[in-house]
Amino acid sequence: MDILRRSVITVASIALTASSVAARPCKSFVFRNSSAPTPQVSTTQASTKLCGNNDHKTLDGTPWLIANSMYGAAQMVGSVCTDLDKIQTAAGNICFDFILGSAKGDSTSTAAQELMLWLQYEGGQLPIGWDRGPAATIDSLFGTSWKLYEDVNHSSGMTVHSMLPNTQFDGSFAGDLKEWFEALVKLGRFTDATYVNIGNAG
C-alpha cells in the first residue's frame, strides 16, 4: 500500500473538555486527507470547537482534518469537546492502530489493549512507554527489526504496545499483518483466541 503521510499537528492550544465521562469516550486527532495535494502549511487557523460524536473540520490551507471521534459515546455521561486554537508546528507518524481484547467487540474497557505498528515517524513523535525503554526486540519482520514499547495510556486505561522499526519505511509498505500479531503471540502479549475489534491505518 502507498504510504499516505499522516501528520498529527502539534497545536499551541488544544483542549478536551468533559463532564462525568465514563469508559473510553473519545479520540481527538488530526490526519491527512489523502485526496488533497501536498500542503504549504499556514501557521494561522481560526479557533475551532468540535462537540459532536463525529465532528471534524479540514484545517484552512492544509489537507489535514481535526476530529472529535466519540468512541463509546453510548456508554458515556456528559459531553466531550475538542478545541483548537492554532497550528504551531507539524509532526506525525504513519501507523496501523488496532484494539484487541479477549472479549469480542470490546474496544473501550481497560481489559482491551491497543496495538500500534509504526512505519514512519518524524518531528519528535514518540510512543507511550518510550521513557521505559524497549520491552522486547523482534529481529526479523517485514524486512527489518523492531523494538516494542509498552505502557498504560492513562487517559483510556488501556495498555499500549507500540512496535517501531529500526529502519523506517519510506514510500511504500507491503506485508501480511497476521505476521505482526503472530510475533506478539510468541512474545506472550496475546493468545490465538484474542479478538481484533478495531483496525485503523493512516
PDB file of C-alpha atoms in Angstrom:
ATOM      1  CA  MET A   1       0.000   0.000   0.000  1.00  0.00           C
ATOM      2  CA  ASP A   2       1.248   3.500  -0.724  1.00  0.00           C
ATOM      3  CA  ILE A   3       2.046   5.337   2.471  1.00  0.00           C
ATOM      4  CA  LEU A   4      -0.001   8.471   2.959  1.00  0.00           C
ATOM      5  CA  ARG A   5       1.733  10.999   5.148  1.00  0.00           C
ATOM      6  CA  ARG A   6      -0.486  11.157   8.219  1.00  0.00           C
ATOM      7  CA  SER A   7       0.665  14.179  10.181  1.00  0.00           C
ATOM      8  CA  VAL A   8      -0.522  14.947  13.661  1.00  0.00           C
ATOM      9  CA  ILE A   9      -0.494  18.684  14.201  1.00  0.00           C
ATOM     10  CA  THR A  10       1.176  19.968  17.339  1.00  0.00           C
ATOM     11  CA  VAL A  11      -1.003  22.859  18.392  1.00  0.00           C
ATOM     12  CA  ALA A  12      -0.348  25.757  20.683  1.00  0.00           C
ATOM     13  CA  SER A  13      -3.618  25.144  22.455  1.00  0.00           C
ATOM     14  CA  ILE A  14      -5.860  22.131  22.073  1.00  0.00           C
ATOM     15  CA  ALA A  15      -8.143  21.214  24.933  1.00  0.00           C
ATOM     16  CA  LEU A  16     -10.624  18.473  25.719  1.00  0.00           C
ATOM     17  CA  THR A  17     -13.489  19.421  27.997  1.00  0.00           C
ATOM     18  CA  ALA A  18     -15.632  16.746  29.580  1.00  0.00           C
ATOM     19  CA  SER A  19     -18.306  16.219  32.173  1.00  0.00           C
ATOM     20  CA  SER A  20     -18.531  12.886  34.035  1.00  0.00           C
ATOM     21  CA  VAL A  21     -17.040  10.963  31.141  1.00  0.00           C
ATOM     22  CA  ALA A  22     -17.052   7.187  31.525  1.00  0.00           C
ATOM     23  CA  ALA A  23     -15.274   4.406  29.629  1.00  0.00           C
ATOM     24  CA  ARG A  24     -13.131   5.448  26.615  1.00  0.00           C
ATOM     25  CA  PRO A  25     -15.227   8.307  25.270  1.00  0.00           C
ATOM     26  CA  CYS A  26     -13.239   9.886  22.509  1.00  0.00           C
ATOM     27  CA  LYS A  27     -10.107  10.197  20.496  1.00  0.00           C
ATOM     28  CA  SER A  28      -9.082  13.591  19.195  1.00  0.00           C
ATOM     29  CA  PHE A  29      -6.730  13.505  16.272  1.00  0.00           C
ATOM     30  CA  VAL A  30      -5.609  15.202  13.114  1.00  0.00           C
ATOM     31  CA  PHE A  31      -4.944  13.298   9.913  1.00  0.00           C
ATOM     32  CA  ARG A  32      -4.247  13.991   6.277  1.00  0.00           C
ATOM     33  CA  ASN A  33      -6.984  13.918   3.669  1.00  0.00           C
ATOM     34  CA  SER A  34      -5.352  11.665   1.052  1.00  0.00           C
ATOM     35  CA  SER A  35      -7.171  13.308  -1.851  1.00  0.00           C
ATOM     36  CA  ALA A  36      -5.622  16.697  -1.155  1.00  0.00           C
ATOM     37  CA  PRO A  37      -2.312  17.948  -2.590  1.00  0.00           C
ATOM     38  CA  THR A  38       0.872  18.347  -0.578  1.00  0.00           C
ATOM     39  CA  PRO A  39       0.292  21.466   1.519  1.00  0.00           C
ATOM     40  CA  GLN A  40       2.020  24.738   2.113  1.00  0.00           C
ATOM     41  CA  VAL A  41       1.022  24.817   5.771  1.00  0.00           C
ATOM     42  CA  SER A  42      -0.200  28.086   7.224  1.00  0.00           C
ATOM     43  CA  THR A  43       0.623  28.932  10.841  1.00  0.00           C
ATOM     44  CA  THR A  44      -2.700  30.679  11.342  1.00  0.00           C
ATOM     45  CA  GLN A  45      -6.008  28.962  11.900  1.00  0.00           C
ATOM     46  CA  ALA A  46      -9.350  30.176  13.156  1.00  0.00           C
ATOM     47  CA  SER A  47     -10.301  28.731  16.535  1.00  0.00           C
ATOM     48  CA  THR A  48     -12.407  25.599  16.198  1.00  0.00           C
ATOM     49  CA  LYS A  49     -14.688  23.853  18.689  1.00  0.00           C
ATOM     50  CA  LEU A  50     -15.946  20.339  17.907  1.00  0.00           C
ATOM     51  CA  CYS A  51     -18.514  18.726  20.213  1.00  0.00           C
ATOM     52  CA  GLY A  52     -20.472  16.226  18.109  1.00  0.00           C
ATOM     53  CA  ASN A  53     -19.891  12.476  18.204  1.00  0.00           C
ATOM     54  CA  ASN A  54     -18.049  12.553  14.867  1.00  0.00           C
ATOM     55  CA  ASP A  55     -17.382  16.251  14.307  1.00  0.00           C
ATOM     56  CA  HIS A  56     -14.461  17.097  12.042  1.00  0.00           C
ATOM     57  CA  LYS A  57     -13.063  20.071  10.161  1.00  0.00           C
ATOM     58  CA  THR A  58     -10.464  20.495   7.413  1.00  0.00           C
ATOM     59  CA  LEU A  59      -7.821  22.934   8.623  1.00  0.00           C
ATOM     60  CA  ASP A  60      -7.627  26.013   6.390  1.00  0.00           C
ATOM     61  CA  GLY A  61      -4.876  25.856   3.775  1.00  0.00           C
ATOM     62  CA  THR A  62      -3.933  22.242   4.581  1.00  0.00           C
ATOM     63  CA  PRO A  63      -5.070  18.702   3.690  1.00  0.00           C
ATOM     64  CA  TRP A  64      -5.479  17.848   7.399  1.00  0.00           C
ATOM     65  CA  LEU A  65      -8.622  17.188   9.353  1.00  0.00           C
ATOM     66  CA  ILE A  66      -9.123  17.606  13.075  1.00  0.00           C
ATOM     67  CA  ALA A  67     -11.741  15.260  14.505  1.00  0.00           C
ATOM     68  CA  ASN A  68     -13.638  14.686  17.732  1.00  0.00           C
ATOM     69  CA  SER A  69     -14.362  10.946  17.428  1.00  0.00           C
ATOM     70  CA  MET A  70     -16.552   9.724  20.253  1.00  0.00           C
ATOM     71  CA  TYR A  71     -15.646   6.080  20.758  1.00  0.00           C
ATOM     72  CA  GLY A  72     -18.021   4.598  23.325  1.00  0.00           C
ATOM     73  CA  ALA A  73     -20.419   7.534  23.158  1.00  0.00           C
ATOM     74  CA  ALA A  74     -23.336   5.290  24.123  1.00  0.00           C
ATOM     75  CA  GLN A  75     -21.621   4.419  27.415  1.00  0.00           C
ATOM     76  CA  MET A  76     -20.662   7.963  28.460  1.00  0.00           C
ATOM     77  CA  VAL A  77     -22.404  10.508  30.622  1.00  0.00           C
ATOM     78  CA  GLY A  78     -21.861  14.147  29.784  1.00  0.00           C
ATOM     79  CA  SER A  79     -20.038  15.512  26.755  1.00  0.00           C
ATOM     80  CA  VAL A  80     -16.564  15.927  25.304  1.00  0.00           C
ATOM     81  CA  CYS A  81     -15.349  18.726  23.034  1.00  0.00           C
ATOM     82  CA  THR A  82     -12.122  19.332  21.155  1.00  0.00           C
ATOM     83  CA  ASP A  83     -10.971  22.958  20.981  1.00  0.00           C
ATOM     84  CA  LEU A  84      -8.254  24.004  18.524  1.00  0.00           C
ATOM     85  CA  ASP A  85      -6.550  27.355  18.988  1.00  0.00           C
ATOM     86  CA  LYS A  86      -3.831  27.481  16.313  1.00  0.00           C
ATOM     87  CA  ILE A  87      -1.257  25.430  14.444  1.00  0.00           C
ATOM     88  CA  GLN A  88       2.265  25.748  15.769  1.00  0.00           C
ATOM     89  CA  THR A  89       4.383  23.029  14.124  1.00  0.00           C
ATOM     90  CA  ALA A  90       3.855  19.831  12.192  1.00  0.00           C
ATOM     91  CA  ALA A  91       4.913  16.336  13.238  1.00  0.00           C
ATOM     92  CA  GLY A  92       3.458  12.888  12.989  1.00  0.00           C
ATOM     93  CA  ASN A  93       3.613   9.219  12.229  1.00  0.00           C
ATOM     94  CA  ILE A  94       2.261   6.627   9.829  1.00  0.00           C
ATOM     95  CA  CYS A  95       0.956   3.540  11.538  1.00  0.00           C
ATOM     96  CA  PHE A  96      -1.527   0.728  11.873  1.00  0.00           C
ATOM     97  CA  ASP A  97      -3.562   1.068  15.070  1.00  0.00           C
ATOM     98  CA  PHE A  98      -5.672  -1.829  16.378  1.00  0.00           C
ATOM     99  CA  ILE A  99      -7.735  -2.502  19.501  1.00  0.00           C
ATOM    100  CA  LEU A 100      -7.648  -6.122  20.665  1.00  0.00           C
ATOM    101  CA  GLY A 101      -9.343  -7.916  23.526  1.00  0.00           C
ATOM    102  CA  SER A 102     -10.271 -11.252  24.986  1.00  0.00           C
ATOM    103  CA  ALA A 103     -13.961 -10.329  24.553  1.00  0.00           C
ATOM    104  CA  LYS A 104     -15.500  -9.899  21.105  1.00  0.00           C
ATOM    105  CA  GLY A 105     -16.413  -6.267  20.421  1.00  0.00           C
ATOM    106  CA  ASP A 106     -14.600  -4.817  23.459  1.00  0.00           C
ATOM    107  CA  SER A 107     -12.870  -1.622  22.349  1.00  0.00           C
ATOM    108  CA  THR A 108     -13.411   0.608  25.388  1.00  0.00           C
ATOM    109  CA  SER A 109     -12.696  -1.265  28.621  1.00  0.00           C
ATOM    110  CA  THR A 110      -9.354  -1.338  30.392  1.00  0.00           C
ATOM    111  CA  ALA A 111      -9.211  -5.069  29.610  1.00  0.00           C
ATOM    112  CA  ALA A 112      -8.785  -4.214  25.919  1.00  0.00           C
ATOM    113  CA  GLN A 113      -5.314  -3.414  24.560  1.00  0.00           C
ATOM    114  CA  GLU A 114      -4.068  -1.079  21.842  1.00  0.00           C
ATOM    115  CA  LEU A 115      -1.543  -2.351  19.309  1.00  0.00           C
ATOM    116  CA  MET A 116       0.374   0.069  17.071  1.00  0.00           C
ATOM    117  CA  LEU A 117       2.757  -0.695  14.211  1.00  0.00           C
ATOM    118  CA  TRP A 118       4.708   2.478  13.387  1.00  0.00           C
ATOM    119  CA  LEU A 119       6.001   2.540   9.817  1.00  0.00           C
ATOM    120  CA  GLN A 120       7.400   6.066   9.753  1.00  0.00           C
ATOM    121  CA  TYR A 121       7.623   8.876  12.295  1.00  0.00           C
ATOM    122  CA  GLU A 122       9.071  12.376  12.471  1.00  0.00           C
ATOM    123  CA  GLY A 123       9.025  15.644  14.354  1.00  0.00           C
ATOM    124  CA  GLY A 124       9.645  14.163  17.782  1.00  0.00           C
ATOM    125  CA  GLN A 125       6.679  11.794  17.833  1.00  0.00           C
ATOM    126  CA  LEU A 126       7.344   9.027  20.387  1.00  0.00           C
ATOM    127  CA  PRO A 127       5.202   6.110  21.566  1.00  0.00           C
ATOM    128  CA  ILE A 128       3.751   5.551  25.008  1.00  0.00           C
ATOM    129  CA  GLY A 129       6.401   3.713  27.031  1.00  0.00           C
ATOM    130  CA  TRP A 130       9.374   5.287  25.229  1.00  0.00           C
ATOM    131  CA  ASP A 131      10.775   6.555  28.540  1.00  0.00           C
ATOM    132  CA  ARG A 132      10.870   2.993  29.898  1.00  0.00           C
ATOM    133  CA  GLY A 133      12.984   1.721  27.008  1.00  0.00           C
ATOM    134  CA  PRO A 134      12.152  -1.217  24.717  1.00  0.00           C
ATOM    135  CA  ALA A 135      10.373  -4.143  26.380  1.00  0.00           C
ATOM    136  CA  ALA A 136      11.408  -6.542  23.617  1.00  0.00           C
ATOM    137  CA  THR A 137      13.040  -6.761  20.183  1.00  0.00           C
ATOM    138  CA  ILE A 138      11.737  -8.655  17.166  1.00  0.00           C
ATOM    139  CA  ASP A 139      14.685  -9.404  14.908  1.00  0.00           C
ATOM    140  CA  SER A 140      13.031 -10.016  11.543  1.00  0.00           C
ATOM    141  CA  LEU A 141       9.598  -8.815  10.457  1.00  0.00           C
ATOM    142  CA  PHE A 142       8.677  -7.126   7.157  1.00  0.00           C
ATOM    143  CA  GLY A 143      12.362  -6.902   6.255  1.00  0.00           C
ATOM    144  CA  THR A 144      13.647  -5.111   9.360  1.00  0.00           C
ATOM    145  CA  SER A 145      13.973  -5.500  13.127  1.00  0.00           C
ATOM    146  CA  TRP A 146      11.601  -3.823  15.574  1.00  0.00           C
ATOM    147  CA  LYS A 147      11.596  -2.538  19.130  1.00  0.00           C
ATOM    148  CA  LEU A 148       8.475  -2.957  21.262  1.00  0.00           C
ATOM    149  CA  TYR A 149       7.484  -0.185  23.689  1.00  0.00           C
ATOM    150  CA  GLU A 150       4.725  -0.710  26.243  1.00  0.00           C
ATOM    151  CA  ASP A 151       2.906   1.200  28.951  1.00  0.00           C
ATOM    152  CA  VAL A 152      -0.582   2.199  30.061  1.00  0.00           C
ATOM    153  CA  ASN A 153      -2.385   5.066  28.358  1.00  0.00           C
ATOM    154  CA  HIS A 154      -3.692   6.794  31.450  1.00  0.00           C
ATOM    155  CA  SER A 155      -6.478   8.568  29.565  1.00  0.00           C
ATOM    156  CA  SER A 156      -8.024   5.265  28.404  1.00  0.00           C
ATOM    157  CA  GLY A 157      -6.633   2.816  30.967  1.00  0.00           C
ATOM    158  CA  MET A 158      -5.511   0.509  28.155  1.00  0.00           C
ATOM    159  CA  THR A 159      -2.073  -0.991  27.794  1.00  0.00           C
ATOM    160  CA  VAL A 160      -0.492   0.190  24.526  1.00  0.00           C
ATOM    161  CA  HIS A 161       2.006  -1.976  22.627  1.00  0.00           C
ATOM    162  CA  SER A 162       3.917   0.059  20.006  1.00  0.00           C
ATOM    163  CA  MET A 163       6.382  -1.509  17.586  1.00  0.00           C
ATOM    164  CA  LEU A 164       8.903   0.825  15.911  1.00  0.00           C
ATOM    165  CA  PRO A 165      11.177  -0.304  13.050  1.00  0.00           C
ATOM    166  CA  ASN A 166      14.937   0.083  13.223  1.00  0.00           C
ATOM    167  CA  THR A 167      14.756   1.077   9.537  1.00  0.00           C
ATOM    168  CA  GLN A 168      11.732   3.250   8.771  1.00  0.00           C
ATOM    169  CA  PHE A 169       9.574   2.593   5.703  1.00  0.00           C
ATOM    170  CA  ASP A 170       9.639   5.325   3.091  1.00  0.00           C
ATOM    171  CA  GLY A 171       7.220   5.405   0.168  1.00  0.00           C
ATOM    172  CA  SER A 172       5.511   2.011   0.436  1.00  0.00           C
ATOM    173  CA  PHE A 173       4.788  -0.908   2.733  1.00  0.00           C
ATOM    174  CA  ALA A 174       3.743  -4.447   1.862  1.00  0.00           C
ATOM    175  CA  GLY A 175       3.152  -7.206   4.363  1.00  0.00           C
ATOM    176  CA  ASP A 176       0.701  -9.632   5.930  1.00  0.00           C
ATOM    177  CA  LEU A 177      -0.391  -8.058   9.228  1.00  0.00           C
ATOM    178  CA  LYS A 178      -1.128 -11.527  10.598  1.00  0.00           C
ATOM    179  CA  GLU A 179       2.666 -11.926  10.956  1.00  0.00           C
ATOM    180  CA  TRP A 180       2.684  -8.881  13.257  1.00  0.00           C
ATOM    181  CA  PHE A 181       0.053 -10.450  15.512  1.00  0.00           C
ATOM    182  CA  GLU A 182       1.799 -13.827  15.473  1.00  0.00           C
ATOM    183  CA  ALA A 183       5.069 -12.208  16.551  1.00  0.00           C
ATOM    184  CA  LEU A 184       3.374 -10.730  19.611  1.00  0.00           C
ATOM    185  CA  VAL A 185       1.659 -14.040  20.406  1.00  0.00           C
ATOM    186  CA  LYS A 186       5.133 -15.611  20.507  1.00  0.00           C
ATOM    187  CA  LEU A 187       6.181 -12.907  22.972  1.00  0.00           C
ATOM    188  CA  GLY A 188       3.192 -13.768  25.157  1.00  0.00           C
ATOM    189  CA  ARG A 189       1.360 -10.460  24.734  1.00  0.00           C
ATOM    190  CA  PHE A 190      -1.743 -12.076  23.225  1.00  0.00           C
ATOM    191  CA  THR A 191      -3.149 -15.525  22.511  1.00  0.00           C
ATOM    192  CA  ASP A 192      -4.562 -17.102  19.376  1.00  0.00           C
ATOM    193  CA  ALA A 193      -8.021 -16.543  20.865  1.00  0.00           C
ATOM    194  CA  THR A 194      -7.651 -12.741  21.084  1.00  0.00           C
ATOM    195  CA  TYR A 195     -10.194 -10.736  19.059  1.00  0.00           C
ATOM    196  CA  VAL A 196      -9.210  -7.864  16.749  1.00  0.00           C
ATOM    197  CA  ASN A 197     -12.087  -5.484  17.485  1.00  0.00           C
ATOM    198  CA  ILE A 198     -10.999  -2.263  15.740  1.00  0.00           C
ATOM    199  CA  GLY A 199      -8.467  -1.647  12.971  1.00  0.00           C
ATOM    200  CA  ASN A 200      -7.215   1.719  11.715  1.00  0.00           C
ATOM    201  CA  ALA A 201      -4.479   2.778   9.321  1.00  0.00           C
ATOM    202  CA  GLY A 202      -3.090   6.126   8.328  1.00  0.00           C
TER     203      GLY A 202
END
